[in-house]
C-alpha cells in the first residue's frame, strides 16, 4: 500500500521547488542581462530604470565585427539608400563603417581574437586530455616508484593562481621567442590543465576493471590494442567530462592571455574589456561580444551533457 504523504512533506517539497527556482533565476539573470543588452540600441543599454521591453536590433553585432567612426554630418539620402541594410543600422546611431581606399570594409579585431580563442582552447584541451588519459592509465595500471610523490608534484602546478606565475612565464617566453604566439599559449594552457586531467582521469581508470584488459591480452591483443579497444570506450564518459572542464578553463583564461599576448595571438577575454576605452563606452557592443563568446562553451557543454552528471559523480579520486 502506497504511503500517504503528509502535509509537512508536501510543504517541504514546495519549499525545495521554490528554492531551486530562485537559485536558477539568480544564476540565469546575468546571462539574460548580457543577452538582452547585446540586442539593445546604444541609448537603451544604460537607462535607469533598465529597459526590459524594447525592439531588438543587430547593430551591436555589426559594430562588433566592423570598424566604425563617428559621423560629423548625418548621412545624405543618396548615401543612406546606397548603403547595404546592415550598414544603415550603424548610420542610425550616428556612426559609419570604416572602409579602405578600395571601398572594402575594415573588420575589427574581434573575429581574429575569437578565432584565436578557438584554436588555443581546442588544441590545448585535446593535448591535455590526451596526455592526461595516457598518464592516468599508467598510474592506474602499473606500479610506479614514488607514485604518490609524482601525483602530488603534478597537482602542485595548480596550487598557485595564474597571475602569480604570469610574470616569470612572460620573461621566460620572451627569452625563447614564444611571446604573443599560439604555440606559447597552447603549451601554457596544456600544462596548466594537465594536472587536472591526470587526477580526474585516474579516478575513472581506477573504476574500470582490469579484467577487460587481461581478457584482451589472453586473446592475443597487445597492451596498446587492449587500451584502445577495451579501456578507452569505457573511459569515454570521463574523457568527455574532463574535456568540458579543460575547455572551459582554457576558454575563459584571462591573466596569461593578457600578459603573454598583445595582438597576433591575443584571445577574446582580454580583448573584450579593452573595447571600453576612455570615452563613452558602447555597452551594447561589449555585451554582443560577450554573448558570442559564451556560445561555444554553451554548445560544447550541451553536446556532452549526457556525460557530465556521471562524470561528476562516477570515477571520484580515491586511495
PDB file of C-alpha atoms in Angstrom:
ATOM      1  CA  UNK A   1       0.000   0.000   0.000  1.00  0.00           C
ATOM      2  CA  UNK A   2       1.468   3.324  -1.024  1.00  0.00           C
ATOM      3  CA  UNK A   3       2.460   5.580   1.812  1.00  0.00           C
ATOM      4  CA  UNK A   4       0.367   8.693   2.271  1.00  0.00           C
ATOM      5  CA  UNK A   5       2.373  11.898   2.014  1.00  0.00           C
ATOM      6  CA  UNK A   6       1.923  14.170   4.998  1.00  0.00           C
ATOM      7  CA  UNK A   7       1.245  17.883   4.717  1.00  0.00           C
ATOM      8  CA  UNK A   8       4.704  18.625   6.125  1.00  0.00           C
ATOM      9  CA  UNK A   9       6.362  16.566   3.366  1.00  0.00           C
ATOM     10  CA  UNK A  10       4.334  18.350   0.707  1.00  0.00           C
ATOM     11  CA  UNK A  11       5.279  21.691   2.231  1.00  0.00           C
ATOM     12  CA  UNK A  12       8.976  20.789   2.246  1.00  0.00           C
ATOM     13  CA  UNK A  13       8.785  19.731  -1.390  1.00  0.00           C
ATOM     14  CA  UNK A  14       7.197  23.032  -2.322  1.00  0.00           C
ATOM     15  CA  UNK A  15       9.860  24.946  -0.423  1.00  0.00           C
ATOM     16  CA  UNK A  16      12.559  22.922  -2.237  1.00  0.00           C
ATOM     17  CA  UNK A  17      10.988  23.680  -5.616  1.00  0.00           C
ATOM     18  CA  UNK A  18      10.793  27.396  -4.813  1.00  0.00           C
ATOM     19  CA  UNK A  19      14.417  27.379  -3.639  1.00  0.00           C
ATOM     20  CA  UNK A  20      15.587  25.656  -6.826  1.00  0.00           C
ATOM     21  CA  UNK A  21      13.667  28.130  -8.978  1.00  0.00           C
ATOM     22  CA  UNK A  22      15.082  31.056  -7.017  1.00  0.00           C
ATOM     23  CA  UNK A  23      18.664  29.819  -7.372  1.00  0.00           C
ATOM     24  CA  UNK A  24      18.095  29.189 -11.084  1.00  0.00           C
ATOM     25  CA  UNK A  25      16.805  32.718 -11.592  1.00  0.00           C
ATOM     26  CA  UNK A  26      19.770  34.176  -9.692  1.00  0.00           C
ATOM     27  CA  UNK A  27      22.264  32.266 -11.847  1.00  0.00           C
ATOM     28  CA  UNK A  28      20.489  32.935 -15.144  1.00  0.00           C
ATOM     29  CA  UNK A  29      19.810  36.634 -14.517  1.00  0.00           C
ATOM     30  CA  UNK A  30      23.321  37.827 -15.550  1.00  0.00           C
ATOM     31  CA  UNK A  31      23.179  35.700 -18.703  1.00  0.00           C
ATOM     32  CA  UNK A  32      19.787  37.116 -19.592  1.00  0.00           C
ATOM     33  CA  UNK A  33      21.058  40.630 -18.924  1.00  0.00           C
ATOM     34  CA  UNK A  34      24.054  40.175 -21.213  1.00  0.00           C
ATOM     35  CA  UNK A  35      21.929  38.601 -23.946  1.00  0.00           C
ATOM     36  CA  UNK A  36      19.271  41.319 -23.797  1.00  0.00           C
ATOM     37  CA  UNK A  37      21.846  44.135 -23.750  1.00  0.00           C
ATOM     38  CA  UNK A  38      23.512  42.624 -26.829  1.00  0.00           C
ATOM     39  CA  UNK A  39      20.353  43.360 -28.828  1.00  0.00           C
ATOM     40  CA  UNK A  40      19.605  46.803 -27.399  1.00  0.00           C
ATOM     41  CA  UNK A  41      20.320  50.098 -29.123  1.00  0.00           C
ATOM     42  CA  UNK A  42      23.133  52.043 -27.510  1.00  0.00           C
ATOM     43  CA  UNK A  43      20.819  54.614 -25.919  1.00  0.00           C
ATOM     44  CA  UNK A  44      18.853  51.889 -24.091  1.00  0.00           C
ATOM     45  CA  UNK A  45      21.817  49.933 -22.724  1.00  0.00           C
ATOM     46  CA  UNK A  46      22.317  52.097 -19.628  1.00  0.00           C
ATOM     47  CA  UNK A  47      18.873  53.550 -18.962  1.00  0.00           C
ATOM     48  CA  UNK A  48      17.652  53.981 -15.389  1.00  0.00           C
ATOM     49  CA  UNK A  49      15.382  52.208 -14.656  1.00  0.00           C
ATOM     50  CA  UNK A  50      16.511  49.436 -17.013  1.00  0.00           C
ATOM     51  CA  UNK A  51      14.590  48.950 -20.241  1.00  0.00           C
ATOM     52  CA  UNK A  52      13.073  45.472 -20.304  1.00  0.00           C
ATOM     53  CA  UNK A  53      10.736  45.722 -23.307  1.00  0.00           C
ATOM     54  CA  UNK A  54      12.430  47.005 -26.470  1.00  0.00           C
ATOM     55  CA  UNK A  55      12.749  46.440 -30.203  1.00  0.00           C
ATOM     56  CA  UNK A  56      15.750  44.104 -30.733  1.00  0.00           C
ATOM     57  CA  UNK A  57      18.498  45.327 -33.076  1.00  0.00           C
ATOM     58  CA  UNK A  58      21.558  43.736 -34.664  1.00  0.00           C
ATOM     59  CA  UNK A  59      23.513  46.999 -34.779  1.00  0.00           C
ATOM     60  CA  UNK A  60      25.704  45.967 -31.795  1.00  0.00           C
ATOM     61  CA  UNK A  61      26.888  42.909 -33.720  1.00  0.00           C
ATOM     62  CA  UNK A  62      27.580  44.947 -36.852  1.00  0.00           C
ATOM     63  CA  UNK A  63      29.624  47.384 -34.782  1.00  0.00           C
ATOM     64  CA  UNK A  64      31.391  44.485 -33.096  1.00  0.00           C
ATOM     65  CA  UNK A  65      32.683  42.983 -36.345  1.00  0.00           C
ATOM     66  CA  UNK A  66      33.384  46.157 -38.341  1.00  0.00           C
ATOM     67  CA  UNK A  67      35.473  49.205 -37.572  1.00  0.00           C
ATOM     68  CA  UNK A  68      33.421  52.356 -37.255  1.00  0.00           C
ATOM     69  CA  UNK A  69      33.855  56.073 -36.674  1.00  0.00           C
ATOM     70  CA  UNK A  70      31.632  58.954 -35.662  1.00  0.00           C
ATOM     71  CA  UNK A  71      29.940  60.893 -38.456  1.00  0.00           C
ATOM     72  CA  UNK A  72      30.367  64.662 -38.404  1.00  0.00           C
ATOM     73  CA  UNK A  73      27.266  65.126 -40.523  1.00  0.00           C
ATOM     74  CA  UNK A  74      24.258  62.838 -40.967  1.00  0.00           C
ATOM     75  CA  UNK A  75      24.320  60.543 -43.985  1.00  0.00           C
ATOM     76  CA  UNK A  76      22.758  62.019 -47.107  1.00  0.00           C
ATOM     77  CA  UNK A  77      19.655  60.341 -48.551  1.00  0.00           C
ATOM     78  CA  UNK A  78      21.713  59.076 -51.503  1.00  0.00           C
ATOM     79  CA  UNK A  79      24.421  57.638 -49.250  1.00  0.00           C
ATOM     80  CA  UNK A  80      21.805  56.058 -46.999  1.00  0.00           C
ATOM     81  CA  UNK A  81      19.972  54.460 -49.933  1.00  0.00           C
ATOM     82  CA  UNK A  82      23.186  53.112 -51.493  1.00  0.00           C
ATOM     83  CA  UNK A  83      24.420  51.526 -48.261  1.00  0.00           C
ATOM     84  CA  UNK A  84      23.641  47.851 -47.508  1.00  0.00           C
ATOM     85  CA  UNK A  85      20.962  47.178 -44.896  1.00  0.00           C
ATOM     86  CA  UNK A  86      23.463  46.190 -42.186  1.00  0.00           C
ATOM     87  CA  UNK A  87      25.315  49.491 -42.611  1.00  0.00           C
ATOM     88  CA  UNK A  88      22.146  51.544 -42.322  1.00  0.00           C
ATOM     89  CA  UNK A  89      21.655  50.450 -38.730  1.00  0.00           C
ATOM     90  CA  UNK A  90      25.053  51.973 -37.970  1.00  0.00           C
ATOM     91  CA  UNK A  91      24.057  55.195 -39.734  1.00  0.00           C
ATOM     92  CA  UNK A  92      21.030  55.396 -37.466  1.00  0.00           C
ATOM     93  CA  UNK A  93      23.366  55.560 -34.474  1.00  0.00           C
ATOM     94  CA  UNK A  94      25.387  58.467 -35.868  1.00  0.00           C
ATOM     95  CA  UNK A  95      28.340  56.296 -36.939  1.00  0.00           C
ATOM     96  CA  UNK A  96      29.692  54.906 -40.189  1.00  0.00           C
ATOM     97  CA  UNK A  97      31.636  51.843 -41.251  1.00  0.00           C
ATOM     98  CA  UNK A  98      35.325  52.423 -41.934  1.00  0.00           C
ATOM     99  CA  UNK A  99      36.456  51.381 -45.417  1.00  0.00           C
ATOM    100  CA  UNK A 100      39.840  51.298 -47.114  1.00  0.00           C
ATOM    101  CA  UNK A 101      40.777  53.046 -50.340  1.00  0.00           C
ATOM    102  CA  UNK A 102      39.200  50.247 -52.380  1.00  0.00           C
ATOM    103  CA  UNK A 103      35.915  50.516 -50.555  1.00  0.00           C
ATOM    104  CA  UNK A 104      36.392  47.282 -48.615  1.00  0.00           C
ATOM    105  CA  UNK A 105      35.024  47.064 -45.074  1.00  0.00           C
ATOM    106  CA  UNK A 106      37.683  47.226 -42.381  1.00  0.00           C
ATOM    107  CA  UNK A 107      36.998  44.444 -39.887  1.00  0.00           C
ATOM    108  CA  UNK A 108      37.538  44.910 -36.183  1.00  0.00           C
ATOM    109  CA  UNK A 109      39.877  42.774 -34.124  1.00  0.00           C
ATOM    110  CA  UNK A 110      37.116  40.644 -32.586  1.00  0.00           C
ATOM    111  CA  UNK A 111      36.855  37.933 -35.303  1.00  0.00           C
ATOM    112  CA  UNK A 112      40.594  37.201 -35.172  1.00  0.00           C
ATOM    113  CA  UNK A 113      40.575  37.151 -31.353  1.00  0.00           C
ATOM    114  CA  UNK A 114      37.599  34.821 -31.351  1.00  0.00           C
ATOM    115  CA  UNK A 115      39.375  32.519 -33.799  1.00  0.00           C
ATOM    116  CA  UNK A 116      42.494  32.615 -31.605  1.00  0.00           C
ATOM    117  CA  UNK A 117      40.389  31.518 -28.626  1.00  0.00           C
ATOM    118  CA  UNK A 118      39.013  28.582 -30.623  1.00  0.00           C
ATOM    119  CA  UNK A 119      42.459  27.491 -31.825  1.00  0.00           C
ATOM    120  CA  UNK A 120      44.125  27.749 -28.427  1.00  0.00           C
ATOM    121  CA  UNK A 121      41.273  26.291 -26.346  1.00  0.00           C
ATOM    122  CA  UNK A 122      40.518  23.328 -28.640  1.00  0.00           C
ATOM    123  CA  UNK A 123      44.164  22.396 -29.218  1.00  0.00           C
ATOM    124  CA  UNK A 124      45.169  22.685 -25.557  1.00  0.00           C
ATOM    125  CA  UNK A 125      42.101  20.683 -24.487  1.00  0.00           C
ATOM    126  CA  UNK A 126      42.882  17.860 -26.902  1.00  0.00           C
ATOM    127  CA  UNK A 127      46.509  17.758 -25.770  1.00  0.00           C
ATOM    128  CA  UNK A 128      45.723  17.981 -22.046  1.00  0.00           C
ATOM    129  CA  UNK A 129      43.015  15.315 -22.156  1.00  0.00           C
ATOM    130  CA  UNK A 130      45.062  13.046 -24.417  1.00  0.00           C
ATOM    131  CA  UNK A 131      48.238  13.192 -22.336  1.00  0.00           C
ATOM    132  CA  UNK A 132      46.243  13.101 -19.115  1.00  0.00           C
ATOM    133  CA  UNK A 133      44.443   9.932 -20.215  1.00  0.00           C
ATOM    134  CA  UNK A 134      47.678   8.093 -21.041  1.00  0.00           C
ATOM    135  CA  UNK A 135      49.356   9.305 -17.848  1.00  0.00           C
ATOM    136  CA  UNK A 136      46.387   8.338 -15.695  1.00  0.00           C
ATOM    137  CA  UNK A 137      46.314   4.903 -17.325  1.00  0.00           C
ATOM    138  CA  UNK A 138      49.967   4.391 -16.466  1.00  0.00           C
ATOM    139  CA  UNK A 139      49.472   5.374 -12.832  1.00  0.00           C
ATOM    140  CA  UNK A 140      46.335   3.233 -12.570  1.00  0.00           C
ATOM    141  CA  UNK A 141      47.624   0.030 -14.149  1.00  0.00           C
ATOM    142  CA  UNK A 142      51.332  -0.075 -13.308  1.00  0.00           C
ATOM    143  CA  UNK A 143      53.275   0.209 -10.097  1.00  0.00           C
ATOM    144  CA  UNK A 144      55.272   3.414 -10.415  1.00  0.00           C
ATOM    145  CA  UNK A 145      58.024   4.124  -7.927  1.00  0.00           C
ATOM    146  CA  UNK A 146      57.172   7.241  -5.937  1.00  0.00           C
ATOM    147  CA  UNK A 147      53.665   7.362  -7.370  1.00  0.00           C
ATOM    148  CA  UNK A 148      52.232   9.452  -4.538  1.00  0.00           C
ATOM    149  CA  UNK A 149      55.054  11.992  -4.814  1.00  0.00           C
ATOM    150  CA  UNK A 150      54.706  12.204  -8.582  1.00  0.00           C
ATOM    151  CA  UNK A 151      50.951  12.733  -8.373  1.00  0.00           C
ATOM    152  CA  UNK A 152      51.471  15.427  -5.763  1.00  0.00           C
ATOM    153  CA  UNK A 153      54.067  17.106  -7.966  1.00  0.00           C
ATOM    154  CA  UNK A 154      51.641  17.067 -10.888  1.00  0.00           C
ATOM    155  CA  UNK A 155      48.926  18.560  -8.692  1.00  0.00           C
ATOM    156  CA  UNK A 156      51.274  21.258  -7.371  1.00  0.00           C
ATOM    157  CA  UNK A 157      51.170  23.019 -10.738  1.00  0.00           C
ATOM    158  CA  UNK A 158      47.611  24.114  -9.866  1.00  0.00           C
ATOM    159  CA  UNK A 159      48.399  25.392  -6.388  1.00  0.00           C
ATOM    160  CA  UNK A 160      49.290  28.919  -7.491  1.00  0.00           C
ATOM    161  CA  UNK A 161      46.872  31.199  -9.346  1.00  0.00           C
ATOM    162  CA  UNK A 162      47.915  32.088 -12.904  1.00  0.00           C
ATOM    163  CA  UNK A 163      48.531  35.738 -12.084  1.00  0.00           C
ATOM    164  CA  UNK A 164      51.317  34.760  -9.648  1.00  0.00           C
ATOM    165  CA  UNK A 165      53.386  32.927 -12.268  1.00  0.00           C
ATOM    166  CA  UNK A 166      52.423  35.093 -15.238  1.00  0.00           C
ATOM    167  CA  UNK A 167      55.373  37.491 -14.915  1.00  0.00           C
ATOM    168  CA  UNK A 168      58.052  34.752 -14.641  1.00  0.00           C
ATOM    169  CA  UNK A 169      56.439  32.942 -17.552  1.00  0.00           C
ATOM    170  CA  UNK A 170      56.431  36.166 -19.565  1.00  0.00           C
ATOM    171  CA  UNK A 171      60.183  36.616 -19.000  1.00  0.00           C
ATOM    172  CA  UNK A 172      60.917  33.004 -19.959  1.00  0.00           C
ATOM    173  CA  UNK A 173      58.700  33.201 -23.036  1.00  0.00           C
ATOM    174  CA  UNK A 174      60.344  36.425 -24.129  1.00  0.00           C
ATOM    175  CA  UNK A 175      63.756  34.790 -23.844  1.00  0.00           C
ATOM    176  CA  UNK A 176      62.775  31.901 -26.139  1.00  0.00           C
ATOM    177  CA  UNK A 177      60.591  33.923 -28.507  1.00  0.00           C
ATOM    178  CA  UNK A 178      57.202  32.462 -27.598  1.00  0.00           C
ATOM    179  CA  UNK A 179      55.544  35.720 -26.589  1.00  0.00           C
ATOM    180  CA  UNK A 180      52.362  36.567 -28.498  1.00  0.00           C
ATOM    181  CA  UNK A 181      52.246  33.188 -30.228  1.00  0.00           C
ATOM    182  CA  UNK A 182      49.609  30.483 -30.476  1.00  0.00           C
ATOM    183  CA  UNK A 183      52.159  27.805 -29.636  1.00  0.00           C
ATOM    184  CA  UNK A 184      53.127  29.598 -26.427  1.00  0.00           C
ATOM    185  CA  UNK A 185      49.543  29.835 -25.181  1.00  0.00           C
ATOM    186  CA  UNK A 186      48.782  26.248 -26.176  1.00  0.00           C
ATOM    187  CA  UNK A 187      51.798  24.955 -24.245  1.00  0.00           C
ATOM    188  CA  UNK A 188      50.872  27.077 -21.233  1.00  0.00           C
ATOM    189  CA  UNK A 189      47.211  26.075 -21.153  1.00  0.00           C
ATOM    190  CA  UNK A 190      48.061  22.422 -21.762  1.00  0.00           C
ATOM    191  CA  UNK A 191      50.497  22.382 -18.840  1.00  0.00           C
ATOM    192  CA  UNK A 192      48.012  24.219 -16.632  1.00  0.00           C
ATOM    193  CA  UNK A 193      45.167  21.763 -17.410  1.00  0.00           C
ATOM    194  CA  UNK A 194      47.294  18.621 -17.420  1.00  0.00           C
ATOM    195  CA  UNK A 195      47.284  18.139 -13.650  1.00  0.00           C
ATOM    196  CA  UNK A 196      43.508  18.390 -13.506  1.00  0.00           C
ATOM    197  CA  UNK A 197      43.207  15.967 -16.408  1.00  0.00           C
ATOM    198  CA  UNK A 198      45.562  13.404 -14.840  1.00  0.00           C
ATOM    199  CA  UNK A 199      43.888  13.397 -11.450  1.00  0.00           C
ATOM    200  CA  UNK A 200      40.344  13.251 -12.796  1.00  0.00           C
ATOM    201  CA  UNK A 201      41.113  10.576 -15.383  1.00  0.00           C
ATOM    202  CA  UNK A 202      42.970   8.449 -12.839  1.00  0.00           C
ATOM    203  CA  UNK A 203      39.745   8.172 -10.878  1.00  0.00           C
ATOM    204  CA  UNK A 204      37.968   6.913 -13.962  1.00  0.00           C
ATOM    205  CA  UNK A 205      40.741   4.485 -14.852  1.00  0.00           C
ATOM    206  CA  UNK A 206      40.665   3.020 -11.347  1.00  0.00           C
ATOM    207  CA  UNK A 207      36.944   2.293 -11.789  1.00  0.00           C
ATOM    208  CA  UNK A 208      37.473   0.276 -14.984  1.00  0.00           C
ATOM    209  CA  UNK A 209      38.077  -3.434 -14.142  1.00  0.00           C
ATOM    210  CA  UNK A 210      41.485  -4.731 -15.124  1.00  0.00           C
ATOM    211  CA  UNK A 211      39.858  -7.979 -16.250  1.00  0.00           C
ATOM    212  CA  UNK A 212      38.857  -6.301 -19.518  1.00  0.00           C
ATOM    213  CA  UNK A 213      42.484  -5.833 -20.490  1.00  0.00           C
ATOM    214  CA  UNK A 214      43.570  -9.201 -19.154  1.00  0.00           C
ATOM    215  CA  UNK A 215      40.971 -10.943 -21.301  1.00  0.00           C
ATOM    216  CA  UNK A 216      42.129  -8.949 -24.334  1.00  0.00           C
ATOM    217  CA  UNK A 217      45.771  -9.843 -23.650  1.00  0.00           C
ATOM    218  CA  UNK A 218      44.849 -13.524 -23.401  1.00  0.00           C
ATOM    219  CA  UNK A 219      43.140 -13.231 -26.797  1.00  0.00           C
ATOM    220  CA  UNK A 220      46.409 -12.012 -28.302  1.00  0.00           C
ATOM    221  CA  UNK A 221      45.962  -8.262 -28.245  1.00  0.00           C
ATOM    222  CA  UNK A 222      48.901  -6.050 -27.376  1.00  0.00           C
ATOM    223  CA  UNK A 223      48.711  -3.714 -24.394  1.00  0.00           C
ATOM    224  CA  UNK A 224      48.106  -0.733 -26.691  1.00  0.00           C
ATOM    225  CA  UNK A 225      45.392  -2.549 -28.639  1.00  0.00           C
ATOM    226  CA  UNK A 226      43.687  -3.561 -25.403  1.00  0.00           C
ATOM    227  CA  UNK A 227      43.815   0.053 -24.250  1.00  0.00           C
ATOM    228  CA  UNK A 228      42.188   1.452 -27.382  1.00  0.00           C
ATOM    229  CA  UNK A 229      39.598  -1.318 -27.839  1.00  0.00           C
ATOM    230  CA  UNK A 230      38.634  -2.031 -24.238  1.00  0.00           C
ATOM    231  CA  UNK A 231      39.696   0.722 -21.865  1.00  0.00           C
ATOM    232  CA  UNK A 232      39.145   3.820 -23.980  1.00  0.00           C
ATOM    233  CA  UNK A 233      35.454   3.120 -24.771  1.00  0.00           C
ATOM    234  CA  UNK A 234      34.784   2.547 -21.065  1.00  0.00           C
ATOM    235  CA  UNK A 235      36.526   5.809 -20.196  1.00  0.00           C
ATOM    236  CA  UNK A 236      34.583   7.850 -22.757  1.00  0.00           C
ATOM    237  CA  UNK A 237      32.400   9.429 -20.075  1.00  0.00           C
ATOM    238  CA  UNK A 238      35.405  10.524 -18.051  1.00  0.00           C
ATOM    239  CA  UNK A 239      37.148  11.861 -21.134  1.00  0.00           C
ATOM    240  CA  UNK A 240      34.077  13.900 -22.076  1.00  0.00           C
ATOM    241  CA  UNK A 241      33.675  15.356 -18.582  1.00  0.00           C
ATOM    242  CA  UNK A 242      37.390  16.179 -18.348  1.00  0.00           C
ATOM    243  CA  UNK A 243      37.325  17.785 -21.793  1.00  0.00           C
ATOM    244  CA  UNK A 244      34.456  20.071 -20.781  1.00  0.00           C
ATOM    245  CA  UNK A 245      36.251  21.352 -17.699  1.00  0.00           C
ATOM    246  CA  UNK A 246      39.589  21.760 -19.508  1.00  0.00           C
ATOM    247  CA  UNK A 247      37.917  23.596 -22.385  1.00  0.00           C
ATOM    248  CA  UNK A 248      36.092  25.979 -20.040  1.00  0.00           C
ATOM    249  CA  UNK A 249      39.327  26.732 -18.174  1.00  0.00           C
ATOM    250  CA  UNK A 250      41.283  27.428 -21.359  1.00  0.00           C
ATOM    251  CA  UNK A 251      38.419  29.359 -22.965  1.00  0.00           C
ATOM    252  CA  UNK A 252      37.885  31.705 -20.008  1.00  0.00           C
ATOM    253  CA  UNK A 253      41.543  32.189 -19.006  1.00  0.00           C
ATOM    254  CA  UNK A 254      42.375  35.885 -18.717  1.00  0.00           C
ATOM    255  CA  UNK A 255      45.652  36.555 -16.861  1.00  0.00           C
ATOM    256  CA  UNK A 256      48.005  34.596 -19.138  1.00  0.00           C
ATOM    257  CA  UNK A 257      46.258  35.830 -22.282  1.00  0.00           C
ATOM    258  CA  UNK A 258      46.516  39.439 -21.109  1.00  0.00           C
ATOM    259  CA  UNK A 259      50.205  39.342 -20.203  1.00  0.00           C
ATOM    260  CA  UNK A 260      51.577  36.836 -22.717  1.00  0.00           C
ATOM    261  CA  UNK A 261      49.900  38.255 -25.837  1.00  0.00           C
ATOM    262  CA  UNK A 262      49.443  41.671 -27.396  1.00  0.00           C
ATOM    263  CA  UNK A 263      47.909  41.336 -30.869  1.00  0.00           C
ATOM    264  CA  UNK A 264      48.759  38.352 -33.064  1.00  0.00           C
ATOM    265  CA  UNK A 265      47.736  35.572 -30.646  1.00  0.00           C
ATOM    266  CA  UNK A 266      45.516  37.563 -28.290  1.00  0.00           C
ATOM    267  CA  UNK A 267      42.320  35.767 -27.322  1.00  0.00           C
ATOM    268  CA  UNK A 268      38.861  37.210 -26.755  1.00  0.00           C
ATOM    269  CA  UNK A 269      38.847  37.565 -22.907  1.00  0.00           C
ATOM    270  CA  UNK A 270      41.427  40.396 -22.747  1.00  0.00           C
ATOM    271  CA  UNK A 271      40.142  41.958 -25.976  1.00  0.00           C
ATOM    272  CA  UNK A 272      36.502  42.422 -24.949  1.00  0.00           C
ATOM    273  CA  UNK A 273      37.139  44.680 -21.919  1.00  0.00           C
ATOM    274  CA  UNK A 274      39.725  46.651 -23.895  1.00  0.00           C
ATOM    275  CA  UNK A 275      36.847  47.989 -26.007  1.00  0.00           C
ATOM    276  CA  UNK A 276      35.553  50.050 -23.077  1.00  0.00           C
ATOM    277  CA  UNK A 277      38.157  52.727 -23.832  1.00  0.00           C
ATOM    278  CA  UNK A 278      38.463  56.092 -22.133  1.00  0.00           C
ATOM    279  CA  UNK A 279      35.412  57.746 -23.710  1.00  0.00           C
ATOM    280  CA  UNK A 280      31.748  56.835 -23.530  1.00  0.00           C
ATOM    281  CA  UNK A 281      31.661  53.020 -23.736  1.00  0.00           C
ATOM    282  CA  UNK A 282      29.233  51.277 -26.032  1.00  0.00           C
ATOM    283  CA  UNK A 283      27.960  48.631 -23.625  1.00  0.00           C
ATOM    284  CA  UNK A 284      25.720  47.028 -26.221  1.00  0.00           C
ATOM    285  CA  UNK A 285      28.758  46.182 -28.372  1.00  0.00           C
ATOM    286  CA  UNK A 286      30.635  44.807 -25.360  1.00  0.00           C
ATOM    287  CA  UNK A 287      27.581  42.724 -24.443  1.00  0.00           C
ATOM    288  CA  UNK A 288      27.368  41.429 -28.022  1.00  0.00           C
ATOM    289  CA  UNK A 289      30.979  40.288 -27.878  1.00  0.00           C
ATOM    290  CA  UNK A 290      30.394  38.626 -24.513  1.00  0.00           C
ATOM    291  CA  UNK A 291      27.227  36.930 -25.741  1.00  0.00           C
ATOM    292  CA  UNK A 292      29.011  35.421 -28.749  1.00  0.00           C
ATOM    293  CA  UNK A 293      31.900  34.396 -26.512  1.00  0.00           C
ATOM    294  CA  UNK A 294      29.525  32.381 -24.316  1.00  0.00           C
ATOM    295  CA  UNK A 295      28.074  30.370 -27.195  1.00  0.00           C
ATOM    296  CA  UNK A 296      30.921  27.879 -27.890  1.00  0.00           C
ATOM    297  CA  UNK A 297      31.123  26.809 -24.244  1.00  0.00           C
ATOM    298  CA  UNK A 298      27.346  26.509 -24.013  1.00  0.00           C
ATOM    299  CA  UNK A 299      27.172  24.442 -27.221  1.00  0.00           C
ATOM    300  CA  UNK A 300      30.096  22.213 -26.225  1.00  0.00           C
ATOM    301  CA  UNK A 301      28.640  21.589 -22.775  1.00  0.00           C
ATOM    302  CA  UNK A 302      25.190  20.909 -24.232  1.00  0.00           C
ATOM    303  CA  UNK A 303      26.563  18.331 -26.668  1.00  0.00           C
ATOM    304  CA  UNK A 304      28.303  16.472 -23.832  1.00  0.00           C
ATOM    305  CA  UNK A 305      25.549  16.994 -21.257  1.00  0.00           C
ATOM    306  CA  UNK A 306      24.762  13.272 -21.020  1.00  0.00           C
ATOM    307  CA  UNK A 307      28.284  12.572 -19.788  1.00  0.00           C
ATOM    308  CA  UNK A 308      28.583  15.386 -17.273  1.00  0.00           C
ATOM    309  CA  UNK A 309      26.377  14.027 -14.479  1.00  0.00           C
ATOM    310  CA  UNK A 310      28.108  10.664 -14.489  1.00  0.00           C
ATOM    311  CA  UNK A 311      31.453  12.360 -14.958  1.00  0.00           C
ATOM    312  CA  UNK A 312      30.955  14.459 -11.832  1.00  0.00           C
ATOM    313  CA  UNK A 313      29.747  11.573  -9.665  1.00  0.00           C
ATOM    314  CA  UNK A 314      31.485   8.498 -11.062  1.00  0.00           C
ATOM    315  CA  UNK A 315      35.219   8.000 -11.001  1.00  0.00           C
ATOM    316  CA  UNK A 316      35.881  10.012  -7.864  1.00  0.00           C
ATOM    317  CA  UNK A 317      39.537  10.065  -6.840  1.00  0.00           C
ATOM    318  CA  UNK A 318      40.185   7.607  -4.083  1.00  0.00           C
ATOM    319  CA  UNK A 319      43.134   5.972  -2.445  1.00  0.00           C
TER     320      UNK A 319
END
